[in-house]
């Protein structure tokens, strides 16, 4: 197992890899104690079975630049293959504002090829490669050096088996003519907005039981302060204060340091210093927010007049269509989208792109009374009216 520790070694490997149609890539990182992922290891392989066609790259090595890898990422003649790529891509985007293009995600492809919802890497390896994956090193500390032989073996397997998984799925997509389905799904992964978390929008992820503008104004300012503090100090947002503490603070609206001492949910470290000061300033800002600047929760779907019978029929149709097409139902439409369609909403992902081809067209016909569903043996058939 070869580990690259210098820029020259990485440069030589990436130049050789550029001669192949694809490379497989994976990372190991830590995020438990930081806001941004700490990159600890990169695994890369190109097609083949030689001892030098798969390597580990140690980004913690002094003086190692990842620019040769980023040059390879920008080389559009080489497909970059990942499994469940989102967190890996976030690391590279934050570090160098670069996305691997063209991109292939085997988890997304597997859902299109009928392997189920969010199928794991070890499942694909078992079903396609007919090999097992030892996951015992998965949660080890990847920042410690030297890496154990078990860690290195585990890490390398994540890109060596991935070659055969990719080749199988790519061939399947080519046969079925569904490669463009995967390309559509991957657009969001290479969109900078996917990874651009704006502090002033962080409140939208906080679950509350009230839609009061005054209350949400305080929630917004507290969430914005927490996000900004976490980003600036590179600490997890929950280490600043958790959501339940945020909601409590928005309800009690502390005005002084002694008021913070009465919080049941606030961490001790947050009751003093910069965090305490930031909390009090955020609460004051939220309280003083003019009414016309209050945030408003999106309650549109709560007010929808859902036809429950039609919603149930859409679920049956979805099951029938995805079973027939061999596509994971979750990839087509979550339950909330089916309810939205049944309530008359049409700005729904399930009605656009390749989803329209698989499900959306018949879903609209069902809503318009143009088709019916009939049970035939163990299957459900679409009947034109």
Tab-separated table of C-alpha atoms in Angstrom:
chain	number	residue	atom	x	y	z
A	1	UNK	CA	0.000	0.000	0.000
A	2	UNK	CA	1.643	3.181	-1.202
A	3	UNK	CA	1.106	6.457	0.652
A	4	UNK	CA	1.945	9.704	-1.127
A	5	UNK	CA	3.402	12.345	1.181
A	6	UNK	CA	4.954	14.871	-1.220
A	7	UNK	CA	3.598	17.128	-3.937
A	8	UNK	CA	5.945	15.587	-6.507
A	9	UNK	CA	4.638	12.078	-5.765
A	10	UNK	CA	1.044	13.279	-6.064
A	11	UNK	CA	1.865	15.120	-9.284
A	12	UNK	CA	3.356	11.993	-10.859
A	13	UNK	CA	0.388	9.824	-9.872
A	14	UNK	CA	-2.211	12.332	-11.090
A	15	UNK	CA	-0.421	12.757	-14.408
A	16	UNK	CA	-0.519	8.994	-14.918
A	17	UNK	CA	-4.162	8.828	-13.800
A	18	UNK	CA	-5.060	11.439	-16.434
A	19	UNK	CA	-4.408	8.792	-19.093
A	20	UNK	CA	-7.324	6.663	-17.891
A	21	UNK	CA	-11.065	7.142	-18.521
A	22	UNK	CA	-11.928	7.375	-14.826
A	23	UNK	CA	-10.536	7.542	-11.312
A	24	UNK	CA	-12.227	6.480	-8.086
A	25	UNK	CA	-11.894	8.789	-5.089
A	26	UNK	CA	-12.782	8.677	-1.406
A	27	UNK	CA	-11.783	10.569	1.732
A	28	UNK	CA	-11.464	10.009	5.442
A	29	UNK	CA	-12.100	12.990	7.676
A	30	UNK	CA	-13.056	14.112	11.166
A	31	UNK	CA	-15.899	16.497	11.977
A	32	UNK	CA	-16.947	15.737	15.539
A	33	UNK	CA	-15.005	18.659	17.029
A	34	UNK	CA	-15.009	21.142	14.125
A	35	UNK	CA	-17.478	23.029	11.926
A	36	UNK	CA	-15.575	22.216	8.755
A	37	UNK	CA	-14.401	18.700	8.042
A	38	UNK	CA	-10.749	18.035	8.779
A	39	UNK	CA	-9.386	16.144	5.793
A	40	UNK	CA	-7.177	13.309	7.016
A	41	UNK	CA	-6.735	10.958	4.052
A	42	UNK	CA	-7.531	10.741	0.350
A	43	UNK	CA	-7.772	7.478	-1.576
A	44	UNK	CA	-7.425	7.422	-5.369
A	45	UNK	CA	-7.345	4.608	-7.911
A	46	UNK	CA	-7.481	4.259	-11.679
A	47	UNK	CA	-8.536	1.189	-13.626
A	48	UNK	CA	-6.258	-1.827	-13.340
A	49	UNK	CA	-5.032	-4.299	-10.773
A	50	UNK	CA	-1.373	-3.362	-10.378
A	51	UNK	CA	0.279	-2.366	-7.117
A	52	UNK	CA	0.669	1.263	-8.205
A	53	UNK	CA	-2.824	1.910	-9.577
A	54	UNK	CA	-4.316	2.723	-6.155
A	55	UNK	CA	-2.732	4.986	-3.557
A	56	UNK	CA	-3.348	6.776	-0.297
A	57	UNK	CA	-2.618	10.500	-0.117
A	58	UNK	CA	-1.687	11.985	3.261
A	59	UNK	CA	-2.915	15.613	3.290
A	60	UNK	CA	-1.484	16.037	6.803
A	61	UNK	CA	2.076	15.709	5.468
A	62	UNK	CA	4.107	18.899	5.791
A	63	UNK	CA	4.414	20.790	2.523
A	64	UNK	CA	2.014	18.600	0.528
A	65	UNK	CA	-0.107	20.608	-1.918
A	66	UNK	CA	-3.310	19.101	-3.294
A	67	UNK	CA	-3.143	21.225	-6.450
A	68	UNK	CA	-2.124	18.227	-8.660
A	69	UNK	CA	-5.301	16.471	-7.524
A	70	UNK	CA	-7.366	19.569	-8.221
A	71	UNK	CA	-5.852	19.752	-11.706
A	72	UNK	CA	-7.043	16.181	-12.242
A	73	UNK	CA	-10.474	17.167	-10.921
A	74	UNK	CA	-10.658	19.906	-13.557
A	75	UNK	CA	-9.667	17.498	-16.347
A	76	UNK	CA	-13.019	16.783	-18.001
A	77	UNK	CA	-11.691	13.833	-20.002
A	78	UNK	CA	-11.465	11.792	-16.782
A	79	UNK	CA	-14.624	10.801	-14.883
A	80	UNK	CA	-14.295	11.206	-11.108
A	81	UNK	CA	-16.158	8.422	-9.308
A	82	UNK	CA	-17.336	8.731	-5.695
A	83	UNK	CA	-19.852	6.931	-3.495
A	84	UNK	CA	-22.205	9.257	-1.574
A	85	UNK	CA	-20.118	12.209	-2.675
A	86	UNK	CA	-21.702	15.155	-0.904
A	87	UNK	CA	-19.419	15.396	2.130
A	88	UNK	CA	-16.327	14.699	0.035
A	89	UNK	CA	-17.260	17.440	-2.413
A	90	UNK	CA	-17.904	19.903	0.387
A	91	UNK	CA	-14.344	19.377	1.631
A	92	UNK	CA	-12.824	20.122	-1.767
A	93	UNK	CA	-15.133	23.079	-2.404
A	94	UNK	CA	-14.337	24.699	0.964
A	95	UNK	CA	-10.604	24.046	0.523
A	96	UNK	CA	-10.121	25.088	-3.097
A	97	UNK	CA	-13.469	26.104	-4.634
A	98	UNK	CA	-13.197	23.169	-7.037
A	99	UNK	CA	-15.634	20.433	-8.002
A	100	UNK	CA	-14.578	17.165	-9.693
A	101	UNK	CA	-15.990	17.181	-13.225
A	102	UNK	CA	-17.366	15.106	-14.740
A	103	UNK	CA	-18.745	13.487	-11.599
A	104	UNK	CA	-20.270	10.042	-11.077
A	105	UNK	CA	-21.853	9.070	-7.749
A	106	UNK	CA	-22.416	5.334	-7.401
A	107	UNK	CA	-25.022	5.795	-4.657
A	108	UNK	CA	-27.213	7.918	-6.939
A	109	UNK	CA	-26.586	5.588	-9.880
A	110	UNK	CA	-27.504	2.562	-7.784
A	111	UNK	CA	-30.856	4.154	-6.889
A	112	UNK	CA	-31.549	4.708	-10.578
A	113	UNK	CA	-30.516	1.107	-11.299
A	114	UNK	CA	-32.944	-0.347	-8.766
A	115	UNK	CA	-30.692	-1.104	-5.786
A	116	UNK	CA	-32.994	0.705	-3.347
A	117	UNK	CA	-32.906	3.934	-1.355
A	118	UNK	CA	-29.488	5.345	-0.410
A	119	UNK	CA	-27.784	1.974	-0.735
A	120	UNK	CA	-24.529	1.640	1.203
A	121	UNK	CA	-21.130	1.012	-0.350
A	122	UNK	CA	-20.647	-2.350	1.363
A	123	UNK	CA	-24.014	-3.539	0.002
A	124	UNK	CA	-23.008	-2.658	-3.555
A	125	UNK	CA	-19.648	-4.360	-3.152
A	126	UNK	CA	-21.328	-7.479	-1.836
A	127	UNK	CA	-23.937	-7.594	-4.606
A	128	UNK	CA	-21.785	-6.517	-7.565
A	129	UNK	CA	-18.195	-7.423	-6.698
A	130	UNK	CA	-19.152	-10.445	-4.553
A	131	UNK	CA	-16.692	-9.348	-1.884
A	132	UNK	CA	-17.025	-8.317	1.748
A	133	UNK	CA	-15.855	-5.000	3.224
A	134	UNK	CA	-14.286	-4.871	6.674
A	135	UNK	CA	-15.820	-1.771	8.284
A	136	UNK	CA	-14.088	-2.160	11.665
A	137	UNK	CA	-11.808	0.834	11.003
A	138	UNK	CA	-14.617	3.133	9.911
A	139	UNK	CA	-14.843	5.185	13.102
A	140	UNK	CA	-11.168	5.261	14.027
A	141	UNK	CA	-9.210	8.492	14.489
A	142	UNK	CA	-7.934	9.215	10.983
A	143	UNK	CA	-5.833	12.150	12.160
A	144	UNK	CA	-3.440	9.980	14.165
A	145	UNK	CA	-0.170	8.913	12.618
A	146	UNK	CA	1.050	6.408	11.746
A	147	UNK	CA	-2.058	4.798	10.308
A	148	UNK	CA	-2.434	1.142	11.158
A	149	UNK	CA	-2.294	-1.517	8.454
A	150	UNK	CA	-5.985	-2.230	9.109
A	151	UNK	CA	-6.841	1.433	8.517
A	152	UNK	CA	-4.856	1.524	5.292
A	153	UNK	CA	-6.430	-1.699	4.025
A	154	UNK	CA	-9.917	-0.432	4.842
A	155	UNK	CA	-9.300	2.933	3.206
A	156	UNK	CA	-7.844	1.492	0.018
A	157	UNK	CA	-10.735	-0.957	-0.368
A	158	UNK	CA	-13.074	2.018	-0.625
A	159	UNK	CA	-11.617	2.892	-4.035
A	160	UNK	CA	-10.405	-0.449	-5.397
A	161	UNK	CA	-13.803	-2.182	-5.176
A	162	UNK	CA	-15.429	1.030	-6.356
A	163	UNK	CA	-13.890	0.501	-9.801
A	164	UNK	CA	-15.934	-2.606	-10.507
A	165	UNK	CA	-19.049	-1.058	-8.950
A	166	UNK	CA	-18.687	1.946	-11.266
A	167	UNK	CA	-18.080	-0.150	-14.376
A	168	UNK	CA	-21.143	-2.294	-13.646
A	169	UNK	CA	-23.456	0.660	-12.961
A	170	UNK	CA	-22.164	2.726	-15.885
A	171	UNK	CA	-22.769	-0.196	-18.247
A	172	UNK	CA	-26.254	-0.728	-16.811
A	173	UNK	CA	-27.101	2.951	-17.305
A	174	UNK	CA	-25.785	2.871	-20.856
A	175	UNK	CA	-27.954	-0.157	-21.680
A	176	UNK	CA	-31.065	1.396	-20.164
A	177	UNK	CA	-30.456	4.859	-21.590
A	178	UNK	CA	-30.655	6.414	-18.138
A	179	UNK	CA	-27.255	8.066	-17.862
A	180	UNK	CA	-28.892	11.480	-18.216
A	181	UNK	CA	-31.075	10.684	-15.185
A	182	UNK	CA	-27.974	10.431	-13.023
A	183	UNK	CA	-26.486	13.553	-14.606
A	184	UNK	CA	-29.624	15.499	-13.629
A	185	UNK	CA	-29.396	14.307	-10.037
A	186	UNK	CA	-25.737	15.237	-9.730
A	187	UNK	CA	-26.247	18.862	-10.748
A	188	UNK	CA	-27.146	19.794	-7.180
A	189	UNK	CA	-23.898	18.255	-5.895
A	190	UNK	CA	-21.806	20.542	-8.092
A	191	UNK	CA	-23.821	23.664	-7.293
A	192	UNK	CA	-21.924	26.027	-4.930
A	193	UNK	CA	-25.235	27.010	-3.321
A	194	UNK	CA	-25.516	23.474	-1.915
A	195	UNK	CA	-22.573	24.155	0.389
A	196	UNK	CA	-23.003	27.905	0.950
A	197	UNK	CA	-24.633	28.198	4.373
A	198	UNK	CA	-25.698	31.782	5.002
A	199	UNK	CA	-25.992	32.629	8.743
A	200	UNK	CA	-29.102	34.757	8.145
A	201	UNK	CA	-30.864	31.737	6.629
A	202	UNK	CA	-29.830	29.255	9.331
A	203	UNK	CA	-33.081	29.791	11.274
A	204	UNK	CA	-35.007	27.859	8.633
A	205	UNK	CA	-33.457	24.604	9.909
A	206	UNK	CA	-34.625	25.204	13.484
A	207	UNK	CA	-37.905	23.432	14.293
A	208	UNK	CA	-40.350	25.538	16.285
A	209	UNK	CA	-43.995	25.212	17.222
A	210	UNK	CA	-44.970	28.801	16.586
A	211	UNK	CA	-45.116	31.002	13.516
A	212	UNK	CA	-45.127	34.265	15.466
A	213	UNK	CA	-43.062	36.850	13.624
A	214	UNK	CA	-41.741	38.339	16.884
A	215	UNK	CA	-40.595	34.946	18.083
A	216	UNK	CA	-39.065	33.967	14.744
A	217	UNK	CA	-37.168	37.263	14.606
A	218	UNK	CA	-35.295	36.270	17.771
A	219	UNK	CA	-34.813	32.726	16.465
A	220	UNK	CA	-33.328	34.131	13.268
A	221	UNK	CA	-30.814	36.348	15.081
A	222	UNK	CA	-29.783	33.604	17.517
A	223	UNK	CA	-29.336	31.099	14.691
A	224	UNK	CA	-27.358	33.645	12.664
A	225	UNK	CA	-25.050	34.395	15.594
A	226	UNK	CA	-24.523	30.680	16.267
A	227	UNK	CA	-23.738	29.905	12.624
A	228	UNK	CA	-21.345	32.829	12.298
A	229	UNK	CA	-19.583	31.987	15.571
A	230	UNK	CA	-19.297	28.301	14.611
A	231	UNK	CA	-17.878	29.135	11.173
A	232	UNK	CA	-15.438	31.746	12.484
A	233	UNK	CA	-14.158	29.546	15.312
A	234	UNK	CA	-14.475	26.249	13.404
A	235	UNK	CA	-16.527	24.525	16.086
A	236	UNK	CA	-19.725	22.467	15.657
A	237	UNK	CA	-22.828	24.615	15.953
A	238	UNK	CA	-24.154	22.355	18.725
A	239	UNK	CA	-21.039	23.135	20.748
A	240	UNK	CA	-22.126	26.778	20.767
A	241	UNK	CA	-25.680	25.911	21.833
A	242	UNK	CA	-28.165	23.293	20.676
A	243	UNK	CA	-31.490	23.864	18.968
A	244	UNK	CA	-33.522	23.232	22.107
A	245	UNK	CA	-31.462	25.856	23.960
A	246	UNK	CA	-31.952	28.268	21.036
A	247	UNK	CA	-35.735	27.856	21.179
A	248	UNK	CA	-35.652	28.293	24.965
A	249	UNK	CA	-33.638	31.523	24.605
A	250	UNK	CA	-36.059	32.820	21.985
A	251	UNK	CA	-38.914	32.173	24.402
A	252	UNK	CA	-37.333	33.614	27.569
A	253	UNK	CA	-35.532	36.481	25.801
A	254	UNK	CA	-32.709	37.016	28.333
A	255	UNK	CA	-31.459	40.588	28.605
A	256	UNK	CA	-28.610	40.235	31.079
A	257	UNK	CA	-25.866	37.795	31.935
A	258	UNK	CA	-27.690	36.795	35.093
A	259	UNK	CA	-30.749	35.945	32.973
A	260	UNK	CA	-28.610	33.429	31.069
A	261	UNK	CA	-27.865	31.671	34.346
A	262	UNK	CA	-31.523	30.682	34.560
A	263	UNK	CA	-31.431	28.725	31.318
A	264	UNK	CA	-31.986	24.989	31.786
A	265	UNK	CA	-30.504	23.994	28.440
A	266	UNK	CA	-27.634	26.388	27.826
A	267	UNK	CA	-24.144	24.922	28.155
A	268	UNK	CA	-22.027	26.345	30.959
A	269	UNK	CA	-19.457	27.651	28.477
A	270	UNK	CA	-22.166	29.655	26.715
A	271	UNK	CA	-23.151	31.621	29.818
A	272	UNK	CA	-20.047	33.776	29.768
A	273	UNK	CA	-17.585	35.427	27.421
A	274	UNK	CA	-18.098	35.931	23.696
A	275	UNK	CA	-20.954	33.444	23.348
A	276	UNK	CA	-22.970	35.019	26.165
A	277	UNK	CA	-22.385	38.481	24.733
A	278	UNK	CA	-23.413	37.299	21.273
A	279	UNK	CA	-26.594	35.709	22.629
A	280	UNK	CA	-27.671	38.883	24.406
A	281	UNK	CA	-26.956	41.017	21.343
A	282	UNK	CA	-28.866	38.609	19.095
A	283	UNK	CA	-31.892	38.574	21.418
A	284	UNK	CA	-31.911	42.375	21.590
A	285	UNK	CA	-31.649	42.644	17.816
A	286	UNK	CA	-34.525	40.214	17.368
A	287	UNK	CA	-36.720	42.039	19.886
A	288	UNK	CA	-36.091	45.380	18.190
A	289	UNK	CA	-36.700	44.054	14.683
A	290	UNK	CA	-39.475	46.068	12.942
A	291	UNK	CA	-42.629	44.108	12.245
A	292	UNK	CA	-42.224	44.469	8.475
A	293	UNK	CA	-38.824	42.736	8.747
A	294	UNK	CA	-40.072	39.740	10.713
A	295	UNK	CA	-39.351	36.380	9.083
A	296	UNK	CA	-42.274	34.237	8.073
A	297	UNK	CA	-42.303	30.486	8.263
A	298	UNK	CA	-43.369	28.606	5.151
A	299	UNK	CA	-46.707	27.162	6.179
A	300	UNK	CA	-48.020	26.782	2.655
A	301	UNK	CA	-48.044	23.011	2.724
A	302	UNK	CA	-49.781	22.965	6.103
A	303	UNK	CA	-52.659	24.872	4.524
A	304	UNK	CA	-52.948	22.603	1.510
A	305	UNK	CA	-56.293	20.964	0.926
A	306	UNK	CA	-55.032	17.440	0.333
A	307	UNK	CA	-57.410	14.966	-1.250
A	308	UNK	CA	-56.555	11.909	0.894
A	309	UNK	CA	-58.019	9.394	-1.554
A	310	UNK	CA	-56.019	10.877	-4.436
A	311	UNK	CA	-52.895	10.959	-2.282
A	312	UNK	CA	-53.314	7.246	-1.558
A	313	UNK	CA	-53.794	6.508	-5.257
A	314	UNK	CA	-50.625	8.438	-6.089
A	315	UNK	CA	-48.712	6.274	-3.623
A	316	UNK	CA	-50.011	3.152	-5.326
A	317	UNK	CA	-49.111	4.583	-8.730
A	318	UNK	CA	-45.613	5.503	-7.521
A	319	UNK	CA	-45.034	1.999	-6.198
A	320	UNK	CA	-46.243	0.451	-9.451
A	321	UNK	CA	-44.208	2.744	-11.692
A	322	UNK	CA	-40.969	2.472	-9.713
A	323	UNK	CA	-41.225	-1.301	-9.470
A	324	UNK	CA	-41.783	-1.468	-13.219
A	325	UNK	CA	-38.891	0.917	-13.932
A	326	UNK	CA	-36.573	-0.580	-11.313
A	327	UNK	CA	-35.966	2.782	-9.612
A	328	UNK	CA	-35.951	3.620	-5.905
A	329	UNK	CA	-39.283	5.257	-5.022
A	330	UNK	CA	-37.605	7.737	-2.671
A	331	UNK	CA	-35.601	9.084	-5.589
A	332	UNK	CA	-38.805	9.947	-7.449
A	333	UNK	CA	-40.943	11.573	-4.763
A	334	UNK	CA	-41.074	11.761	-0.956
A	335	UNK	CA	-44.445	11.454	0.732
A	336	UNK	CA	-44.788	15.224	1.146
A	337	UNK	CA	-44.516	15.738	-2.612
A	338	UNK	CA	-47.295	13.236	-3.266
A	339	UNK	CA	-49.541	15.137	-0.854
A	340	UNK	CA	-48.636	18.377	-2.617
A	341	UNK	CA	-49.604	16.925	-5.999
A	342	UNK	CA	-52.869	15.655	-4.510
A	343	UNK	CA	-53.538	19.206	-3.245
A	344	UNK	CA	-53.098	20.676	-6.699
A	345	UNK	CA	-49.467	21.790	-6.467
A	346	UNK	CA	-47.560	21.484	-9.731
A	347	UNK	CA	-44.206	23.032	-8.835
A	348	UNK	CA	-42.954	19.675	-7.598
A	349	UNK	CA	-39.723	17.897	-8.572
A	350	UNK	CA	-41.574	14.644	-9.286
A	351	UNK	CA	-43.325	16.360	-12.205
A	352	UNK	CA	-40.140	17.568	-13.908
A	353	UNK	CA	-37.165	16.153	-15.796
A	354	UNK	CA	-36.691	12.426	-15.965
A	355	UNK	CA	-39.117	11.938	-13.060
A	356	UNK	CA	-41.901	13.204	-15.310
A	357	UNK	CA	-41.025	10.444	-17.738
A	358	UNK	CA	-41.173	7.721	-15.095
A	359	UNK	CA	-43.990	8.956	-12.865
A	360	UNK	CA	-45.045	12.562	-13.344
A	361	UNK	CA	-46.905	12.180	-16.632
A	362	UNK	CA	-49.183	9.436	-15.309
A	363	UNK	CA	-49.508	11.209	-11.951
A	364	UNK	CA	-51.004	14.233	-13.725
A	365	UNK	CA	-53.246	11.997	-15.822
A	366	UNK	CA	-54.457	10.332	-12.628
A	367	UNK	CA	-55.186	13.723	-11.057
A	368	UNK	CA	-57.119	14.765	-14.177
A	369	UNK	CA	-59.245	11.602	-14.192
A	370	UNK	CA	-57.709	10.369	-17.437
A	371	UNK	CA	-56.481	7.031	-16.078
A	372	UNK	CA	-57.458	4.524	-13.395
A	373	UNK	CA	-55.523	1.863	-11.514
A	374	UNK	CA	-56.443	-1.789	-11.624
A	375	UNK	CA	-55.052	-4.721	-9.679
A	376	UNK	CA	-53.960	-7.672	-11.788
A	377	UNK	CA	-52.506	-10.557	-9.855
A	378	UNK	CA	-49.563	-9.225	-7.839
A	379	UNK	CA	-49.236	-6.062	-9.895
A	380	UNK	CA	-51.062	-2.787	-10.517
A	381	UNK	CA	-51.876	-1.693	-14.049
A	382	UNK	CA	-52.664	1.740	-15.487
A	383	UNK	CA	-55.975	1.799	-17.367
A	384	UNK	CA	-56.872	4.628	-19.740
A	385	UNK	CA	-60.351	6.079	-19.309
